[in-house]
Tab-separated table of C-alpha atoms and ligand atoms in Angstrom:
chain	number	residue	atom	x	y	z
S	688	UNK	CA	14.103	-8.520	-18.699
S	689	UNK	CA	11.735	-6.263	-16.836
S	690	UNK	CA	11.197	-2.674	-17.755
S	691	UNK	CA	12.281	-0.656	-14.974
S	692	UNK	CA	12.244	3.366	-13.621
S	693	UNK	CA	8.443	3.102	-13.592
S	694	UNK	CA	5.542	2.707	-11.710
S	695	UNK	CA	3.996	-1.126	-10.822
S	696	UNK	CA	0.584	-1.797	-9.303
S	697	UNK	CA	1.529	-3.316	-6.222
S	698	UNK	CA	-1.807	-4.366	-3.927
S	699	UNK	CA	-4.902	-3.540	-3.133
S	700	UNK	CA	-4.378	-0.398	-0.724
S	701	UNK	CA	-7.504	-2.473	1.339
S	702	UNK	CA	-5.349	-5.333	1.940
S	703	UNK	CA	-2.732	-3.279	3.886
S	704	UNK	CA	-4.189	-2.664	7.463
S	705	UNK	CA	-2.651	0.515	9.525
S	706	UNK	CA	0.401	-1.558	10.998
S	707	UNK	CA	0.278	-4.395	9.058
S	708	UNK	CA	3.677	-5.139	6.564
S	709	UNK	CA	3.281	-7.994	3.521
S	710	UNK	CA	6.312	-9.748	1.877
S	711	UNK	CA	5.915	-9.051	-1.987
S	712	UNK	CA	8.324	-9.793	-4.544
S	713	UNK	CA	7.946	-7.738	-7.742
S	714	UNK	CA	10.250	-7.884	-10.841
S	715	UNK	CA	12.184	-11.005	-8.921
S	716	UNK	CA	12.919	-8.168	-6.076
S	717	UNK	CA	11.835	-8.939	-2.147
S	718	UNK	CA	9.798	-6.149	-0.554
S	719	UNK	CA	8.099	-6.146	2.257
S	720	UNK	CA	5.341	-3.120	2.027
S	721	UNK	CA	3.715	-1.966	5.140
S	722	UNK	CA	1.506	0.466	6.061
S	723	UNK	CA	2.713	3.206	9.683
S	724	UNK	CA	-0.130	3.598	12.221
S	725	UNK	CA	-0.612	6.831	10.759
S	726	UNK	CA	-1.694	5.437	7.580
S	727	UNK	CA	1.167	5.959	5.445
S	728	UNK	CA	2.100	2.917	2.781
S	729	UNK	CA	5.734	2.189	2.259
S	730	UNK	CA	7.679	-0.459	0.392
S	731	UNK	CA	11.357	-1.187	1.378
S	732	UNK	CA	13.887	-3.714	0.041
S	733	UNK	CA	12.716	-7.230	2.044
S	734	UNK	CA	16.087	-7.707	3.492
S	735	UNK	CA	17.614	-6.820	6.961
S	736	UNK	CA	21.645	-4.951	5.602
S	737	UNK	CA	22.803	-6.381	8.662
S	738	UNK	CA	22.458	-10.645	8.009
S	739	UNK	CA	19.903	-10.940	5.777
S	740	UNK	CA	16.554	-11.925	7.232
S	741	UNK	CA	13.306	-10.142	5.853
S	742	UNK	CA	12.280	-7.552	7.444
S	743	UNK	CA	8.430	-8.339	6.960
S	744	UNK	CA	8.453	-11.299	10.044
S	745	UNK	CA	9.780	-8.308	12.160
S	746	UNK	CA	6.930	-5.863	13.742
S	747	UNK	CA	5.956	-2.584	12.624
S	748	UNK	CA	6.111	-0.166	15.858
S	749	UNK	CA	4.042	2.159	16.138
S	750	UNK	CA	4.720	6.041	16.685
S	751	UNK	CA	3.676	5.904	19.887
S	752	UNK	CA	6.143	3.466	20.991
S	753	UNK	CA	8.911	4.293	19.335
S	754	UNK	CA	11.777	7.132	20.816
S	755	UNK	CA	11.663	9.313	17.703
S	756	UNK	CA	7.946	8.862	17.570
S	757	UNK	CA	8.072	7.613	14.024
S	758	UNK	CA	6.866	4.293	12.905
S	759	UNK	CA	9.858	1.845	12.574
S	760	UNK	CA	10.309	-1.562	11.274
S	761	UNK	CA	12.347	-3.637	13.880
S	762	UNK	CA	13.850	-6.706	12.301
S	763	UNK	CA	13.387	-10.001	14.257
S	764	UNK	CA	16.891	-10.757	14.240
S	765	UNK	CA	18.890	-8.569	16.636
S	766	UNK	CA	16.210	-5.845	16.754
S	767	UNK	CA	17.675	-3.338	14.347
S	768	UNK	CA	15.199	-0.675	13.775
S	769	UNK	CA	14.171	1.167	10.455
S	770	UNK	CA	12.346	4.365	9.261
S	771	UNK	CA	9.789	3.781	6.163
S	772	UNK	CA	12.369	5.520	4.449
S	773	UNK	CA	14.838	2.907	5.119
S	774	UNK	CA	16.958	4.704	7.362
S	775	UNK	CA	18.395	2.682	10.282
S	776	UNK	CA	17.641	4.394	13.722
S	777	UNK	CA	18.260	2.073	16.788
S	778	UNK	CA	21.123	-0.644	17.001
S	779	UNK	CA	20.149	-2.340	20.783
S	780	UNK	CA	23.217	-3.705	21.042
S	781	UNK	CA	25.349	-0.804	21.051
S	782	UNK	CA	26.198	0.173	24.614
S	783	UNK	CA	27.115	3.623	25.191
S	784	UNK	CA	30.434	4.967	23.754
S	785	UNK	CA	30.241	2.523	20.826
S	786	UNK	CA	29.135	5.568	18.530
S	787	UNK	CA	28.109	4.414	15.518
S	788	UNK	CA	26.267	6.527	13.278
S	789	UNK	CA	23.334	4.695	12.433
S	790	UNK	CA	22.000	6.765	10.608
S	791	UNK	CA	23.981	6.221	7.700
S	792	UNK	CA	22.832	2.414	7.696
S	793	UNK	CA	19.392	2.409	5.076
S	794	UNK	CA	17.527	-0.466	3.290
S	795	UNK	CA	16.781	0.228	-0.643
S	796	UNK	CA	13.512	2.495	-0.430
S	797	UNK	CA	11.020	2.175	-3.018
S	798	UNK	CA	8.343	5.041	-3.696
S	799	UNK	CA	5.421	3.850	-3.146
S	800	UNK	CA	1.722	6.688	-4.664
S	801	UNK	CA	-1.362	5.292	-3.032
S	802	UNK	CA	-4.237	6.494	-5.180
S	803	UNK	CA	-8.019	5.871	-5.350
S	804	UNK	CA	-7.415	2.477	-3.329
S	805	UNK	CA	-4.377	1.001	-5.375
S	806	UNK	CA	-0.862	0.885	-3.875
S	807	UNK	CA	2.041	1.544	-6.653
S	808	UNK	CA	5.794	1.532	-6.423
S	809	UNK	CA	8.168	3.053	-8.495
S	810	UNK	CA	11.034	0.602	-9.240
S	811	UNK	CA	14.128	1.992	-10.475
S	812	UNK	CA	16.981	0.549	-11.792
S	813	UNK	CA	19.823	-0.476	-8.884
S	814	UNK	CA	21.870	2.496	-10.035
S	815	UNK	CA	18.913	5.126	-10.217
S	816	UNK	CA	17.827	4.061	-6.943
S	817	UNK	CA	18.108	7.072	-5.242
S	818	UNK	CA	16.133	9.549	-7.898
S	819	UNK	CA	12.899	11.048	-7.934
S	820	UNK	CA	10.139	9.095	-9.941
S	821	UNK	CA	9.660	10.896	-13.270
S	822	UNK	CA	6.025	10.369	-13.435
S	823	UNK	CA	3.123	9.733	-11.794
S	824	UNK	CA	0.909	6.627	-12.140
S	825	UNK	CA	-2.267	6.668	-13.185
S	826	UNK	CA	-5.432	7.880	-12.010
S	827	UNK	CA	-9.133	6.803	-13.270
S	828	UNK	CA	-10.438	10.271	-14.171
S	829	UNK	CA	-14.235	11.035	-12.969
S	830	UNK	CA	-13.611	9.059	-9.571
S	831	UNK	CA	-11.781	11.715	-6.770
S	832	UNK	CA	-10.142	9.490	-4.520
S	833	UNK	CA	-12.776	6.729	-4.658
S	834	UNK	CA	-10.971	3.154	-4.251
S	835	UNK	CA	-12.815	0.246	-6.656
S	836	UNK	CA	-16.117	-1.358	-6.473
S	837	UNK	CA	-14.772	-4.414	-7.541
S	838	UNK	CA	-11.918	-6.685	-7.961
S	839	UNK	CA	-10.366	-9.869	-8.575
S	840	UNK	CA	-6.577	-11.190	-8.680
S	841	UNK	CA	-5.441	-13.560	-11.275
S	842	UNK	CA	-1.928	-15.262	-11.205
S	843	UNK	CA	-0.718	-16.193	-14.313
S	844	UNK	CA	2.472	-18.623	-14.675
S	845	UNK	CA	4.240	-16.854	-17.643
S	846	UNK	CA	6.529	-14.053	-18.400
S	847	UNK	CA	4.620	-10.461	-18.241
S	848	UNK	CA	4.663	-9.921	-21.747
S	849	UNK	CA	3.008	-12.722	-22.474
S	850	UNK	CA	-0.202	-12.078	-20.225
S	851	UNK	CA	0.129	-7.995	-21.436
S	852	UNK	CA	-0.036	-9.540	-25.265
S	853	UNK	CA	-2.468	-11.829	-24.527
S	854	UNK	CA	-4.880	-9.121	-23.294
S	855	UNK	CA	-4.575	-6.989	-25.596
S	856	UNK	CA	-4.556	-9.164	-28.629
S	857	UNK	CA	-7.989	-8.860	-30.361
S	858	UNK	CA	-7.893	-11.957	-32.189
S	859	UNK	CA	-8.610	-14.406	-29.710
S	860	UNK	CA	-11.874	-13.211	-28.382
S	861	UNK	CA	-14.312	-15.497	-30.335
S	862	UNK	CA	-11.896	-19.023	-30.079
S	863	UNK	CA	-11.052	-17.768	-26.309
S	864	UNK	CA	-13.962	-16.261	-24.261
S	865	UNK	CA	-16.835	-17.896	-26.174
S	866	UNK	CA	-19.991	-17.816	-24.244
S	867	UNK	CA	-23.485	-17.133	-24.530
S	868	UNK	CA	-23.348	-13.712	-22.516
S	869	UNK	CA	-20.439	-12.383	-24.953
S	870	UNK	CA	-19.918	-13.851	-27.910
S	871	UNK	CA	-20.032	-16.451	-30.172
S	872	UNK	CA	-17.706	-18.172	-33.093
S	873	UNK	CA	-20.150	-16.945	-35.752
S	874	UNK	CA	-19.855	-13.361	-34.075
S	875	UNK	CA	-16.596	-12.997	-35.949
S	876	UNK	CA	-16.886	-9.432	-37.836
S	877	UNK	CA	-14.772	-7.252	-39.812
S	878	UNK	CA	-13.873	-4.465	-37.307
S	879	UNK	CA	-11.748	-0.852	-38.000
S	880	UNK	CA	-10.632	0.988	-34.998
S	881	UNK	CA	-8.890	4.188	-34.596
S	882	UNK	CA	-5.547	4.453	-32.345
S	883	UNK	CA	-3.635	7.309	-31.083
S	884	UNK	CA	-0.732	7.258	-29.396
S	885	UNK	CA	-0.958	8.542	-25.634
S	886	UNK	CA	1.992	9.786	-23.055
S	887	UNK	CA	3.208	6.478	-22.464
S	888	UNK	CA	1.255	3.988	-24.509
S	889	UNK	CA	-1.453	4.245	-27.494
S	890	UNK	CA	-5.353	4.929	-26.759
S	891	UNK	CA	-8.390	2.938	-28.999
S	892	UNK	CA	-10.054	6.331	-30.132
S	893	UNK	CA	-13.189	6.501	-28.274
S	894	UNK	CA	-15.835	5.010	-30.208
S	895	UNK	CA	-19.526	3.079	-29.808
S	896	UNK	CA	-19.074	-0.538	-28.975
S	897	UNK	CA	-19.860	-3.200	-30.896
S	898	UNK	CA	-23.284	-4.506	-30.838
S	899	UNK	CA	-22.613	-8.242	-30.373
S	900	UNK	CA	-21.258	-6.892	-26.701
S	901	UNK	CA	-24.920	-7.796	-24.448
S	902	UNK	CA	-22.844	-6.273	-21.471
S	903	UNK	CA	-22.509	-3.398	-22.674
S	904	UNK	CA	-26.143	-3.184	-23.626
S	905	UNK	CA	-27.257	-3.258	-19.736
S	906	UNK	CA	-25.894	-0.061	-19.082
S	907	UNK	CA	-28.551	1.731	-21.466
S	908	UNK	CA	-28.509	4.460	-23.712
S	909	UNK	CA	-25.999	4.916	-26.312
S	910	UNK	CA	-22.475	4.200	-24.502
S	911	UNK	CA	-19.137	5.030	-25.873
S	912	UNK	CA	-15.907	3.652	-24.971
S	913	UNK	CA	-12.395	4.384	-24.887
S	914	UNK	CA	-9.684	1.550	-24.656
S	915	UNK	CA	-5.999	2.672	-23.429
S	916	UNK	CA	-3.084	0.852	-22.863
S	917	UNK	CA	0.084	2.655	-20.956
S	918	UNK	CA	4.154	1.449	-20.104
S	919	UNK	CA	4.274	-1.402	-18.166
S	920	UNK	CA	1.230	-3.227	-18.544
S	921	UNK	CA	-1.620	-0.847	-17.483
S	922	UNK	CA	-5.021	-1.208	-19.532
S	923	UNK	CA	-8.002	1.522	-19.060
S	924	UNK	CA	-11.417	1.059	-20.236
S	925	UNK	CA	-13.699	3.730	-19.976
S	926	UNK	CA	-17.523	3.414	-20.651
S	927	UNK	CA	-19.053	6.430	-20.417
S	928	UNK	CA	-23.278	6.512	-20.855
S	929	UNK	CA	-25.346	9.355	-20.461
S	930	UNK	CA	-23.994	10.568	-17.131
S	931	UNK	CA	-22.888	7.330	-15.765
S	932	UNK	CA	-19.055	5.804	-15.852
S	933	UNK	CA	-17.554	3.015	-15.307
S	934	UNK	CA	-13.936	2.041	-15.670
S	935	UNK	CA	-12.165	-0.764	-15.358
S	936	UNK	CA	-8.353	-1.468	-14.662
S	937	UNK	CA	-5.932	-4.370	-15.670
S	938	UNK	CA	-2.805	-3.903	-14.369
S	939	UNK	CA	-0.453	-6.810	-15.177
S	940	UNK	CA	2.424	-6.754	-12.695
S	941	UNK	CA	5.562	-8.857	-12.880
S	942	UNK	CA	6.234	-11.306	-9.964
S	943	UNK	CA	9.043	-13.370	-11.377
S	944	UNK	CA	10.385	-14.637	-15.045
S	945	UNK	CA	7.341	-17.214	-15.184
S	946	UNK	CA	4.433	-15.394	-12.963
S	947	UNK	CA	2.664	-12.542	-13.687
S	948	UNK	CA	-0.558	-10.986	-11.214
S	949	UNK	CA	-2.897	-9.551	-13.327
S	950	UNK	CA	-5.705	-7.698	-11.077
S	951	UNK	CA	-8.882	-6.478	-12.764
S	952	UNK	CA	-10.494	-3.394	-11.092
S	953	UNK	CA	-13.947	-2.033	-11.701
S	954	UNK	CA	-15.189	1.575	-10.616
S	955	UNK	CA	-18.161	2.314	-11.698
S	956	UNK	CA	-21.177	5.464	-10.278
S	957	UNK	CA	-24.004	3.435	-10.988
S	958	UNK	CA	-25.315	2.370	-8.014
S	959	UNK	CA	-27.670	-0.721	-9.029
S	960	UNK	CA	-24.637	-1.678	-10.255
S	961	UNK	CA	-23.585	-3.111	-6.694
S	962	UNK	CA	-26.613	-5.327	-6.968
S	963	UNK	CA	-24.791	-7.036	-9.541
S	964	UNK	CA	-21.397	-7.652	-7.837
S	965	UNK	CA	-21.883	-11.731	-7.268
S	966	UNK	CA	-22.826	-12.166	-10.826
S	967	UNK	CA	-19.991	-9.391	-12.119
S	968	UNK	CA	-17.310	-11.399	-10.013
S	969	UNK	CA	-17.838	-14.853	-11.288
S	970	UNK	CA	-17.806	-13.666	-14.934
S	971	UNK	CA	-14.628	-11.710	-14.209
S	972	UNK	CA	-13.377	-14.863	-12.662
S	973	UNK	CA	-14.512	-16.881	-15.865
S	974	UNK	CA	-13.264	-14.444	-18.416
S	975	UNK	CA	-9.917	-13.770	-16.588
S	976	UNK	CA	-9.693	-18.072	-16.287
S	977	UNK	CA	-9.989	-18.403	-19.524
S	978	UNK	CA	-6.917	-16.147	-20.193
S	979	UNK	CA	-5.047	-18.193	-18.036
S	980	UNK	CA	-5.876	-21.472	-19.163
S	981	UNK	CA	-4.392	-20.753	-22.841
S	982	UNK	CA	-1.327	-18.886	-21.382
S	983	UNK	CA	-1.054	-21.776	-19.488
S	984	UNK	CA	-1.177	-24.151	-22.555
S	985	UNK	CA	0.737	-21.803	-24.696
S	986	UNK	CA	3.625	-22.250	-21.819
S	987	UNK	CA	3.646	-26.054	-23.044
S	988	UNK	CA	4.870	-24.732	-26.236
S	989	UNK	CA	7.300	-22.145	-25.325
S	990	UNK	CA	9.177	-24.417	-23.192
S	991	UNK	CA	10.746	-25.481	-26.543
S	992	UNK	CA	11.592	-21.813	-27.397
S	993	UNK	CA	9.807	-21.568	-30.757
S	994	UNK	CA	10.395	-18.408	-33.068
S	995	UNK	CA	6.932	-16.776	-32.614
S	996	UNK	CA	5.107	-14.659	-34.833
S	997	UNK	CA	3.207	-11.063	-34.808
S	998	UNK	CA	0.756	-10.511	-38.054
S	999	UNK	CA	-0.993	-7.562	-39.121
S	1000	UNK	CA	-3.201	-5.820	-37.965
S	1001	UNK	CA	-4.036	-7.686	-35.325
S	1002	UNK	CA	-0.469	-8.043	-33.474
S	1003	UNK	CA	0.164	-4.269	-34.110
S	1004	UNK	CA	-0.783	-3.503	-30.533
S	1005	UNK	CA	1.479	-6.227	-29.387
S	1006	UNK	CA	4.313	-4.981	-31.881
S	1007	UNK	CA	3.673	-1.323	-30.687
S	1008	UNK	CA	4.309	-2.767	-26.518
S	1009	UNK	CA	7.443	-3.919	-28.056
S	1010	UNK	CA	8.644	-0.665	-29.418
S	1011	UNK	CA	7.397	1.282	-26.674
S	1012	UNK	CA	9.641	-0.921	-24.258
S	1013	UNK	CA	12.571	-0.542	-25.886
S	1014	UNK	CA	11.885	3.084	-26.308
S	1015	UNK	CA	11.189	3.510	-22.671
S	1016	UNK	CA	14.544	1.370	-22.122
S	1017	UNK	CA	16.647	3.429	-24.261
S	1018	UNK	CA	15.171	6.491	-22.731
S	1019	UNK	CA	16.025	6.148	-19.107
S	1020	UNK	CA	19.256	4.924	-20.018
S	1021	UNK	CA	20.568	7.647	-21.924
S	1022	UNK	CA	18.950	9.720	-19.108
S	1023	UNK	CA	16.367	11.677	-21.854
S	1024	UNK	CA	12.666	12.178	-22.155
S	1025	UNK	CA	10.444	9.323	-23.600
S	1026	UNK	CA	9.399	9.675	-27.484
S	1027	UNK	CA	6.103	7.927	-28.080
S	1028	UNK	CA	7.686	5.618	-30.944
S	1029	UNK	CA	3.043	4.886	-31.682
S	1030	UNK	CA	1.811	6.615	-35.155
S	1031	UNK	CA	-1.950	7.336	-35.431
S	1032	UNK	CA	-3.109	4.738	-37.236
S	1033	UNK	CA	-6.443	2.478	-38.141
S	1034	UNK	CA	-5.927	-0.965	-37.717
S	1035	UNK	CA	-8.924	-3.718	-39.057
S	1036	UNK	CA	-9.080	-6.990	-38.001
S	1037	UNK	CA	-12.050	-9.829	-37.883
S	1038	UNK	CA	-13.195	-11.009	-34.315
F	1041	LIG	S1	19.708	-9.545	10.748
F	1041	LIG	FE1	18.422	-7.916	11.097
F	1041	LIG	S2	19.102	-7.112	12.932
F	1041	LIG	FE2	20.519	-8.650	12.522
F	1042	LIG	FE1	-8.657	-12.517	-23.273
């Protein structure tokens, strides 16, 4: 099943125009997220509580319009109309006398945190539905409220842990993504790295990369980096040289029990980096593809439900997003804070 009472990247805050609402399901749930005339991004359950129909083909009135000069949703039914907090607030039928309270009509509300251009939403188990979020998403440190300089969506037709292991696994690197820009078969090294657990996941202790990395090379000078990976399928990089960052993003969100989206986001403060945006997009595209394409295969295996394997140390990471989802399970359950189950540890592997 899906982890729940946490925060999912949702879309692209740029592909939400001011009035505009998209149907998205997430974690096999319908939403329909929208964004008010005022700017404001909400996410609501996809599904009109009177018969059914999604809420998304309705219209998104603006303030302006409206009688309580709020945004509503109006459902393309019979009209009903909706706050973006899911609170019902016009019947048109009723005709005067018929007092209903309204009011005490809502559609499931999801939060939604729109920060430095990436729309999340908290999704909470059924019965938690109505409590705060217990934590914030993340936030790409160095870049204010900045949105990306780059990205690039990726659907993947497997369950999410299969696309989170897959990109975190280190082993498949040199039989995966060979190329001549990255790396090659006879790259394959003995490598140590240093991990520490984080708040909600386990951190690759910053370190210099590897040298058989050319990409890394064009940045100049001596550049560090520091690989995280954080509850339920958010990776970090951060590449820091001289003065300069750039991070990217992979946050692998859940559509249904076979598709996954996995969107790869790029910040970066270089700006001759923007020259290189064509280029950097068609080897995201490639590297990203090639992901797919063996998840894709591997799915022509799994459809006979093999017992699988996890070796050390280079399944430990995928062992560790095990433990940390049943830890995170057990925790909101039994309604108490979330023990990092991660040791420090050193983990060597050849790639
Ligand atoms: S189904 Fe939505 S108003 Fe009737
Ligand atoms: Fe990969």
């Amino acid at each position: 099943m899906y982890l729940r009472d946490i925060w999912y990247f949702a879309l692209p805050g740029e592909t939400l125009k001011r009035g505009a609402m998209t149907h998205k399901v997430l974690l096999g749930e319908p939403l329909v997220v929208g964004r008010t005339d005022a700017g404001e991004a909400f996410a609501l359950r996809d599904i009109c509580p009177h018969r059914g129909v999604p809420l998304s083909a309705g219209q998104l009135i603006g303030s302006r319009e409206s009688a309580c000069g709020e945004a509503l949703i109006e459902c393309p039914y019979h009209g009903w109309r909706f706050r973006a907090d899911g609170q019902c607030a016009e019947i048109p039928s009723l005709v005067p006398g018929q007092d209903m309270d309204v009011s005490r009509i809502r559609v499931r509300r999801y939060p939604v945190r729109e920060i430095q251009g990436n729309i999340w939403v908290y999704i909470a188990d059924e019965k938690r539905a109505d409590l705060a979020p217990t934590h914030e998403p993340p936030r790409m440190p160095d870049f204010d409220d900045r949105a990306p300089n780059i990205r690039e969506t990726m659907v993947f037709s497997c369950h999410v842990d299969h696309a989170v292991i897959g990109l975190m696994d280190p082993a498949h690197g040199p039989f995966v993504h060979r190329s001549w820009w990255w790396r090659s078969r006879k790259s394959i090294h003995e490598k140590a790295k240093a991990f520490a657990p984080t708040e909600m996941g386990f951190a690759m202790v910053e370190h210099t990369p590897s040298s058989n990395s050319l990409a890394y090379k064009i940045l100049g000078g001596a550049p560090t980096t520091e690989i995280s990976f954080r509850l339920p399928g958010i990776r970090i990089e951060r590449i820091k040289a001289g003065r300069h960052r750039l991070v990217g993003l992979t946050s692998v969100t859940p559509i249904d029990e076979k598709t996954t989206e996995i969107t790869q986001s790029f910040y970066w403060t270089m700006p001759f980096l923007s020259v290189f945006k064509p280029v950097a997009r068609r080897f995201m595209r490639s590297f990203l593809g090639q992901d797919r394409d063996m998840v894709d295969l591997q799915q022509r295996g799994l459809r006979f439900d093999p017992r699988l394997m996890l070796i050390n140390d280079s399944d430990v990471q995928a062992k560790w997003y095990h433990r940390l989802k049943s830890e995170w399970d057990e925790a909101v359950e039994q309604g108490r804070p979330f023990q990092n189950p991660v040791k420090p540890a050193t983990l060597r592997w050849r790639s």
